[in-house]
Tab-separated table of C-alpha atoms in Angstrom:
chain	number	residue	atom	x	y	z
R	1	UNK	CA	116.606	77.856	108.366
R	2	UNK	CA	113.792	80.456	106.530
R	3	UNK	CA	113.563	80.790	103.080
R	4	UNK	CA	113.050	84.575	103.173
R	5	UNK	CA	115.939	86.829	103.509
R	6	UNK	CA	115.584	90.480	103.950
R	7	UNK	CA	117.834	92.566	102.673
R	8	UNK	CA	119.020	96.072	104.523
R	9	UNK	CA	118.913	99.320	102.253
R	10	UNK	CA	121.997	101.466	101.894
R	11	UNK	CA	122.070	104.780	104.198
R	12	UNK	CA	121.006	108.067	101.927
R	13	UNK	CA	123.684	110.082	101.130
R	14	UNK	CA	126.819	110.827	98.620
R	15	UNK	CA	127.800	107.976	96.967
R	16	UNK	CA	131.217	106.523	98.116
R	17	UNK	CA	134.436	108.331	96.243
R	18	UNK	CA	138.077	107.338	96.878
R	19	UNK	CA	138.316	109.295	100.094
R	20	UNK	CA	139.816	107.683	103.058
R	21	UNK	CA	140.146	109.635	106.213
R	22	UNK	CA	143.384	108.623	108.211
R	23	UNK	CA	142.548	106.979	111.564
R	24	UNK	CA	144.393	108.083	114.663
R	25	UNK	CA	146.191	105.534	116.692
R	26	UNK	CA	147.646	107.614	118.819
R	27	UNK	CA	147.285	107.062	122.855
R	28	UNK	CA	143.985	108.130	124.019
R	29	UNK	CA	141.827	108.408	126.974
R	30	UNK	CA	142.464	105.238	128.176
R	31	UNK	CA	145.853	104.963	128.321
R	32	UNK	CA	146.051	108.612	130.143
R	33	UNK	CA	143.651	107.153	132.729
R	34	UNK	CA	145.929	103.935	133.040
R	35	UNK	CA	149.001	106.112	134.160
R	36	UNK	CA	147.041	108.317	136.167
R	37	UNK	CA	145.320	105.302	138.065
R	38	UNK	CA	143.510	107.468	140.441
R	39	UNK	CA	141.680	105.993	143.257
R	40	UNK	CA	138.008	105.641	141.056
R	41	UNK	CA	139.952	103.493	138.597
R	42	UNK	CA	141.914	101.562	140.825
R	43	UNK	CA	138.612	100.580	142.493
R	44	UNK	CA	136.941	99.890	139.588
R	45	UNK	CA	139.787	97.679	138.045
R	46	UNK	CA	139.714	95.700	141.192
R	47	UNK	CA	136.004	94.630	141.049
R	48	UNK	CA	136.443	93.963	137.184
R	49	UNK	CA	139.301	91.510	138.066
R	50	UNK	CA	137.336	89.741	140.746
R	51	UNK	CA	134.600	89.194	138.825
R	52	UNK	CA	134.098	85.662	137.626
R	53	UNK	CA	134.100	86.223	133.763
R	54	UNK	CA	137.187	88.006	133.664
R	55	UNK	CA	139.335	86.061	136.345
R	56	UNK	CA	140.804	83.523	133.665
R	57	UNK	CA	141.901	86.912	131.451
R	58	UNK	CA	143.707	88.794	134.432
R	59	UNK	CA	147.104	87.940	133.195
R	60	UNK	CA	146.550	89.307	129.614
R	61	UNK	CA	144.416	92.242	130.282
R	62	UNK	CA	146.723	95.158	131.044
R	63	UNK	CA	145.694	97.750	132.920
R	64	UNK	CA	145.084	100.004	129.980
R	65	UNK	CA	142.573	97.557	128.644
R	66	UNK	CA	140.727	97.866	132.141
R	67	UNK	CA	140.932	101.718	131.374
R	68	UNK	CA	139.482	101.321	128.217
R	69	UNK	CA	136.313	99.482	129.894
R	70	UNK	CA	136.345	102.069	132.433
R	71	UNK	CA	136.102	105.030	130.065
R	72	UNK	CA	133.295	102.834	128.096
R	73	UNK	CA	131.253	102.662	131.115
R	74	UNK	CA	131.902	106.276	132.033
R	75	UNK	CA	130.615	107.745	128.849
R	76	UNK	CA	127.257	105.581	129.134
R	77	UNK	CA	128.204	102.727	126.350
R	78	UNK	CA	128.459	99.877	128.908
R	79	UNK	CA	126.289	99.542	131.904
R	80	UNK	CA	126.940	95.546	133.145
R	81	UNK	CA	128.654	93.050	131.619
R	82	UNK	CA	127.168	89.425	131.268
R	83	UNK	CA	128.976	86.335	130.446
R	84	UNK	CA	131.584	85.824	127.593
R	85	UNK	CA	130.413	84.765	124.362
R	86	UNK	CA	133.163	83.507	122.740
R	87	UNK	CA	136.681	83.060	123.418
R	88	UNK	CA	139.516	83.377	120.561
R	89	UNK	CA	143.245	83.284	120.288
R	90	UNK	CA	143.530	87.144	119.818
R	91	UNK	CA	139.919	88.175	121.370
R	92	UNK	CA	137.183	87.239	123.807
R	93	UNK	CA	133.768	88.514	123.196
R	94	UNK	CA	131.516	89.242	126.136
R	95	UNK	CA	127.730	90.058	126.473
R	96	UNK	CA	126.561	93.059	128.220
R	97	UNK	CA	124.095	95.538	128.892
R	98	UNK	CA	124.389	99.073	126.865
R	99	UNK	CA	123.738	102.344	128.223
R	100	UNK	CA	120.208	102.244	126.519
R	101	UNK	CA	119.113	98.942	128.213
R	102	UNK	CA	120.065	96.944	124.576
R	103	UNK	CA	122.095	94.230	124.486
R	104	UNK	CA	125.857	94.780	123.408
R	105	UNK	CA	128.833	93.000	122.368
R	106	UNK	CA	132.167	93.696	123.987
R	107	UNK	CA	135.011	92.634	121.687
R	108	UNK	CA	138.294	92.639	123.788
R	109	UNK	CA	141.726	92.219	121.915
R	110	UNK	CA	144.408	90.883	123.736
R	111	UNK	CA	147.455	92.758	122.750
R	112	UNK	CA	150.088	90.110	124.388
R	113	UNK	CA	148.086	87.478	122.736
R	114	UNK	CA	147.547	88.973	119.167
R	115	UNK	CA	149.597	88.494	116.346
R	116	UNK	CA	150.757	91.515	115.391
R	117	UNK	CA	152.805	90.582	112.067
R	118	UNK	CA	149.279	89.053	110.949
R	119	UNK	CA	147.511	92.313	111.572
R	120	UNK	CA	150.558	94.210	109.767
R	121	UNK	CA	149.725	92.568	106.350
R	122	UNK	CA	145.876	93.564	106.593
R	123	UNK	CA	147.092	96.866	107.575
R	124	UNK	CA	149.644	97.494	105.040
R	125	UNK	CA	148.242	99.381	101.914
R	126	UNK	CA	145.510	100.612	104.073
R	127	UNK	CA	145.859	104.741	102.913
R	128	UNK	CA	143.943	105.123	106.534
R	129	UNK	CA	147.315	103.887	108.144
R	130	UNK	CA	150.295	104.694	106.134
R	131	UNK	CA	152.306	106.075	108.846
R	132	UNK	CA	151.486	102.953	111.382
R	133	UNK	CA	154.762	101.863	113.058
R	134	UNK	CA	156.068	98.275	114.561
R	135	UNK	CA	154.756	98.889	117.885
R	136	UNK	CA	152.850	95.925	118.836
R	137	UNK	CA	150.351	98.006	121.111
R	138	UNK	CA	149.712	100.597	118.204
R	139	UNK	CA	148.843	98.035	115.613
R	140	UNK	CA	146.117	96.169	117.454
R	141	UNK	CA	144.998	99.168	118.706
R	142	UNK	CA	144.782	100.365	114.591
R	143	UNK	CA	143.289	96.764	113.770
R	144	UNK	CA	140.303	97.375	116.465
R	145	UNK	CA	139.850	100.923	114.998
R	146	UNK	CA	140.025	99.697	111.465
R	147	UNK	CA	137.084	96.841	112.432
R	148	UNK	CA	135.028	99.853	113.720
R	149	UNK	CA	135.437	101.657	110.626
R	150	UNK	CA	134.652	98.988	108.118
R	151	UNK	CA	131.640	98.190	110.091
R	152	UNK	CA	130.218	101.650	109.743
R	153	UNK	CA	131.480	101.929	106.131
R	154	UNK	CA	130.018	98.612	105.197
R	155	UNK	CA	126.333	99.617	107.249
R	156	UNK	CA	126.107	102.837	105.245
R	157	UNK	CA	126.699	100.533	101.939
R	158	UNK	CA	123.808	98.381	102.929
R	159	UNK	CA	125.383	95.443	104.422
R	160	UNK	CA	124.078	93.763	107.217
R	161	UNK	CA	126.833	93.686	109.831
R	162	UNK	CA	126.491	94.464	113.374
R	163	UNK	CA	126.338	97.775	114.329
R	164	UNK	CA	129.209	99.390	115.596
R	165	UNK	CA	128.577	101.468	118.491
R	166	UNK	CA	131.955	102.780	120.564
R	167	UNK	CA	135.749	102.132	120.154
R	168	UNK	CA	138.261	102.373	122.787
R	169	UNK	CA	141.826	101.336	122.478
R	170	UNK	CA	141.603	97.896	122.033
R	171	UNK	CA	137.838	97.489	123.199
R	172	UNK	CA	135.164	97.402	120.403
R	173	UNK	CA	131.328	97.873	121.245
R	174	UNK	CA	128.927	96.665	118.750
R	175	UNK	CA	125.444	95.477	118.667
R	176	UNK	CA	124.940	91.556	119.857
R	177	UNK	CA	123.279	89.616	117.145
R	178	UNK	CA	120.985	87.191	118.693
R	179	UNK	CA	121.546	86.551	122.779
R	180	UNK	CA	123.586	83.810	124.673
R	181	UNK	CA	120.900	81.604	124.775
R	182	UNK	CA	119.350	82.360	121.500
R	183	UNK	CA	122.761	82.964	119.673
R	184	UNK	CA	122.974	83.434	115.859
R	185	UNK	CA	123.941	80.570	114.181
R	186	UNK	CA	126.548	80.452	111.738
R	187	UNK	CA	125.645	79.142	108.159
R	188	UNK	CA	128.352	76.379	108.564
R	189	UNK	CA	126.203	75.167	111.383
R	190	UNK	CA	122.676	75.165	109.691
R	191	UNK	CA	121.038	73.621	106.610
R	192	UNK	CA	120.118	76.510	104.320
R	193	UNK	CA	116.683	75.792	102.786
R	194	UNK	CA	116.452	78.031	100.261
R	195	UNK	CA	120.286	78.477	99.200
R	196	UNK	CA	119.766	80.393	95.932
R	197	UNK	CA	117.885	83.168	97.639
R	198	UNK	CA	120.518	83.124	100.395
R	199	UNK	CA	123.599	83.147	97.720
R	200	UNK	CA	121.698	86.012	96.148
R	201	UNK	CA	121.755	88.100	99.257
R	202	UNK	CA	124.936	87.490	99.794
R	203	UNK	CA	127.065	88.226	96.525
R	204	UNK	CA	124.778	91.611	96.407
R	205	UNK	CA	125.991	92.329	100.057
R	206	UNK	CA	129.584	91.539	98.551
R	207	UNK	CA	129.274	93.604	95.813
R	208	UNK	CA	127.997	96.500	97.927
R	209	UNK	CA	130.814	96.417	100.222
R	210	UNK	CA	133.195	96.626	97.097
R	211	UNK	CA	131.713	99.368	95.732
R	212	UNK	CA	132.215	100.962	99.270
R	213	UNK	CA	136.031	100.640	98.606
R	214	UNK	CA	136.268	96.959	101.065
R	215	UNK	CA	137.052	93.321	100.574
R	216	UNK	CA	136.292	91.163	103.333
R	217	UNK	CA	139.394	88.991	103.022
R	218	UNK	CA	138.334	86.107	105.005
R	219	UNK	CA	134.254	85.552	103.647
R	220	UNK	CA	132.924	82.061	104.139
R	221	UNK	CA	130.298	80.285	105.858
R	222	UNK	CA	131.927	80.846	109.145
R	223	UNK	CA	131.734	84.737	109.075
R	224	UNK	CA	127.776	84.590	107.740
R	225	UNK	CA	125.433	84.101	110.476
R	226	UNK	CA	121.648	83.845	110.426
R	227	UNK	CA	119.763	85.141	112.923
R	228	UNK	CA	115.659	85.793	112.632
R	229	UNK	CA	116.050	85.526	108.898
R	230	UNK	CA	118.527	87.966	108.462
R	231	UNK	CA	122.050	86.969	106.804
R	232	UNK	CA	124.729	89.315	108.638
R	233	UNK	CA	128.367	89.704	107.800
R	234	UNK	CA	130.476	89.425	110.925
R	235	UNK	CA	134.153	89.820	111.613
R	236	UNK	CA	135.637	92.610	109.583
R	237	UNK	CA	138.717	93.184	111.369
R	238	UNK	CA	140.743	91.942	108.707
R	239	UNK	CA	138.779	93.761	105.981
R	240	UNK	CA	140.961	95.581	103.540
R	241	UNK	CA	140.666	98.302	101.157
R	242	UNK	CA	140.519	97.871	97.403
R	243	UNK	CA	144.143	99.776	97.527
R	244	UNK	CA	145.670	96.674	99.406
R	245	UNK	CA	148.312	95.051	96.988
R	246	UNK	CA	146.453	91.801	97.798
R	247	UNK	CA	142.888	92.873	97.566
R	248	UNK	CA	141.954	91.002	94.303
R	249	UNK	CA	143.817	87.840	95.520
R	250	UNK	CA	141.510	88.175	98.860
R	251	UNK	CA	138.395	89.094	96.831
R	252	UNK	CA	138.807	85.999	94.724
R	253	UNK	CA	139.583	83.572	97.626
R	254	UNK	CA	136.320	84.789	99.179
R	255	UNK	CA	134.295	84.182	96.151
R	256	UNK	CA	135.620	80.951	95.699
R	257	UNK	CA	134.825	79.992	99.614
R	258	UNK	CA	130.866	81.491	99.114
R	259	UNK	CA	130.460	80.293	96.045
R	260	UNK	CA	131.850	76.607	96.932
R	261	UNK	CA	129.345	76.447	99.905
R	262	UNK	CA	126.455	77.475	98.331
R	263	UNK	CA	126.916	75.113	95.585
R	264	UNK	CA	127.272	72.327	98.181
R	265	UNK	CA	123.780	73.625	99.386
R	266	UNK	CA	122.472	73.084	96.112
R	267	UNK	CA	122.839	76.541	94.676
R	268	UNK	CA	123.771	77.673	90.877
R	269	UNK	CA	127.196	79.428	92.202
R	270	UNK	CA	130.526	79.795	90.428
R	271	UNK	CA	133.443	81.752	92.120
R	272	UNK	CA	134.199	83.205	88.624
R	273	UNK	CA	131.162	84.419	87.711
R	274	UNK	CA	130.527	85.485	91.310
R	275	UNK	CA	133.927	87.747	91.065
R	276	UNK	CA	132.621	89.069	87.949
R	277	UNK	CA	129.413	90.224	89.461
R	278	UNK	CA	130.648	91.856	92.666
R	279	UNK	CA	133.443	93.570	90.623
R	280	UNK	CA	130.877	94.660	87.756
R	281	UNK	CA	130.684	98.575	87.229
R	282	UNK	CA	127.277	100.128	88.815
R	283	UNK	CA	125.828	100.992	84.901
R	284	UNK	CA	126.361	97.433	83.930
R	285	UNK	CA	123.691	94.770	83.623
R	286	UNK	CA	123.671	91.949	86.019
């Protein structure tokens, strides 16, 4: 692993305040397409179901999921699908070609397989979802839109994350970091040659995220990846706002996990000190 780690810069603009725009999780165009089921959509759905990479998932991809993919193709965000990158309990990630010929990742949450009770634990207390109900589909859609919004906010704050591109119902399109044949590696899979430098980059990203009003909530060597000398923070679906009743608990857990990993790699790292660094006011010295 390289001993040089670049750090992205925050995007120019006003500083983050305590503003949180409510996110709409009501039925969208994909739901309307699925209900309408016109000939073009039916033909698209049949072609997609016949594709090798989707055959295994037919039983858990509902019509509205296919409609979401159909709408993203219509809007030019997806031009062609490649193979699966990962298969998880709640979501599958596929490689795809974006409308501008760039490689993108398409993350598809399976509504019937998702643990919506676990998701609600991370949604409750979020000012963007104050009126979220108990409908499973609505909770999963809220989770996906939250992941998209968290990625946008993190990127603005200068945290290196996969660039969010588009979201439709339970489907998220984002930058593909690496490619299937040369995929980015999780920190858990590599030996860090300069752990102190890497640790300092990660702790700065954690602080920037916190100052943007977010706590990752599941940060560890399994949600940090390295590709071409860059450290990238991934899996922000569960990230909560600082208003969440368990935000401090989640942050302290993140700090312990990150510090423990880098200490094992040889860095001077401590969970309590990391927590103080992340939560320090901007005018406090480091």
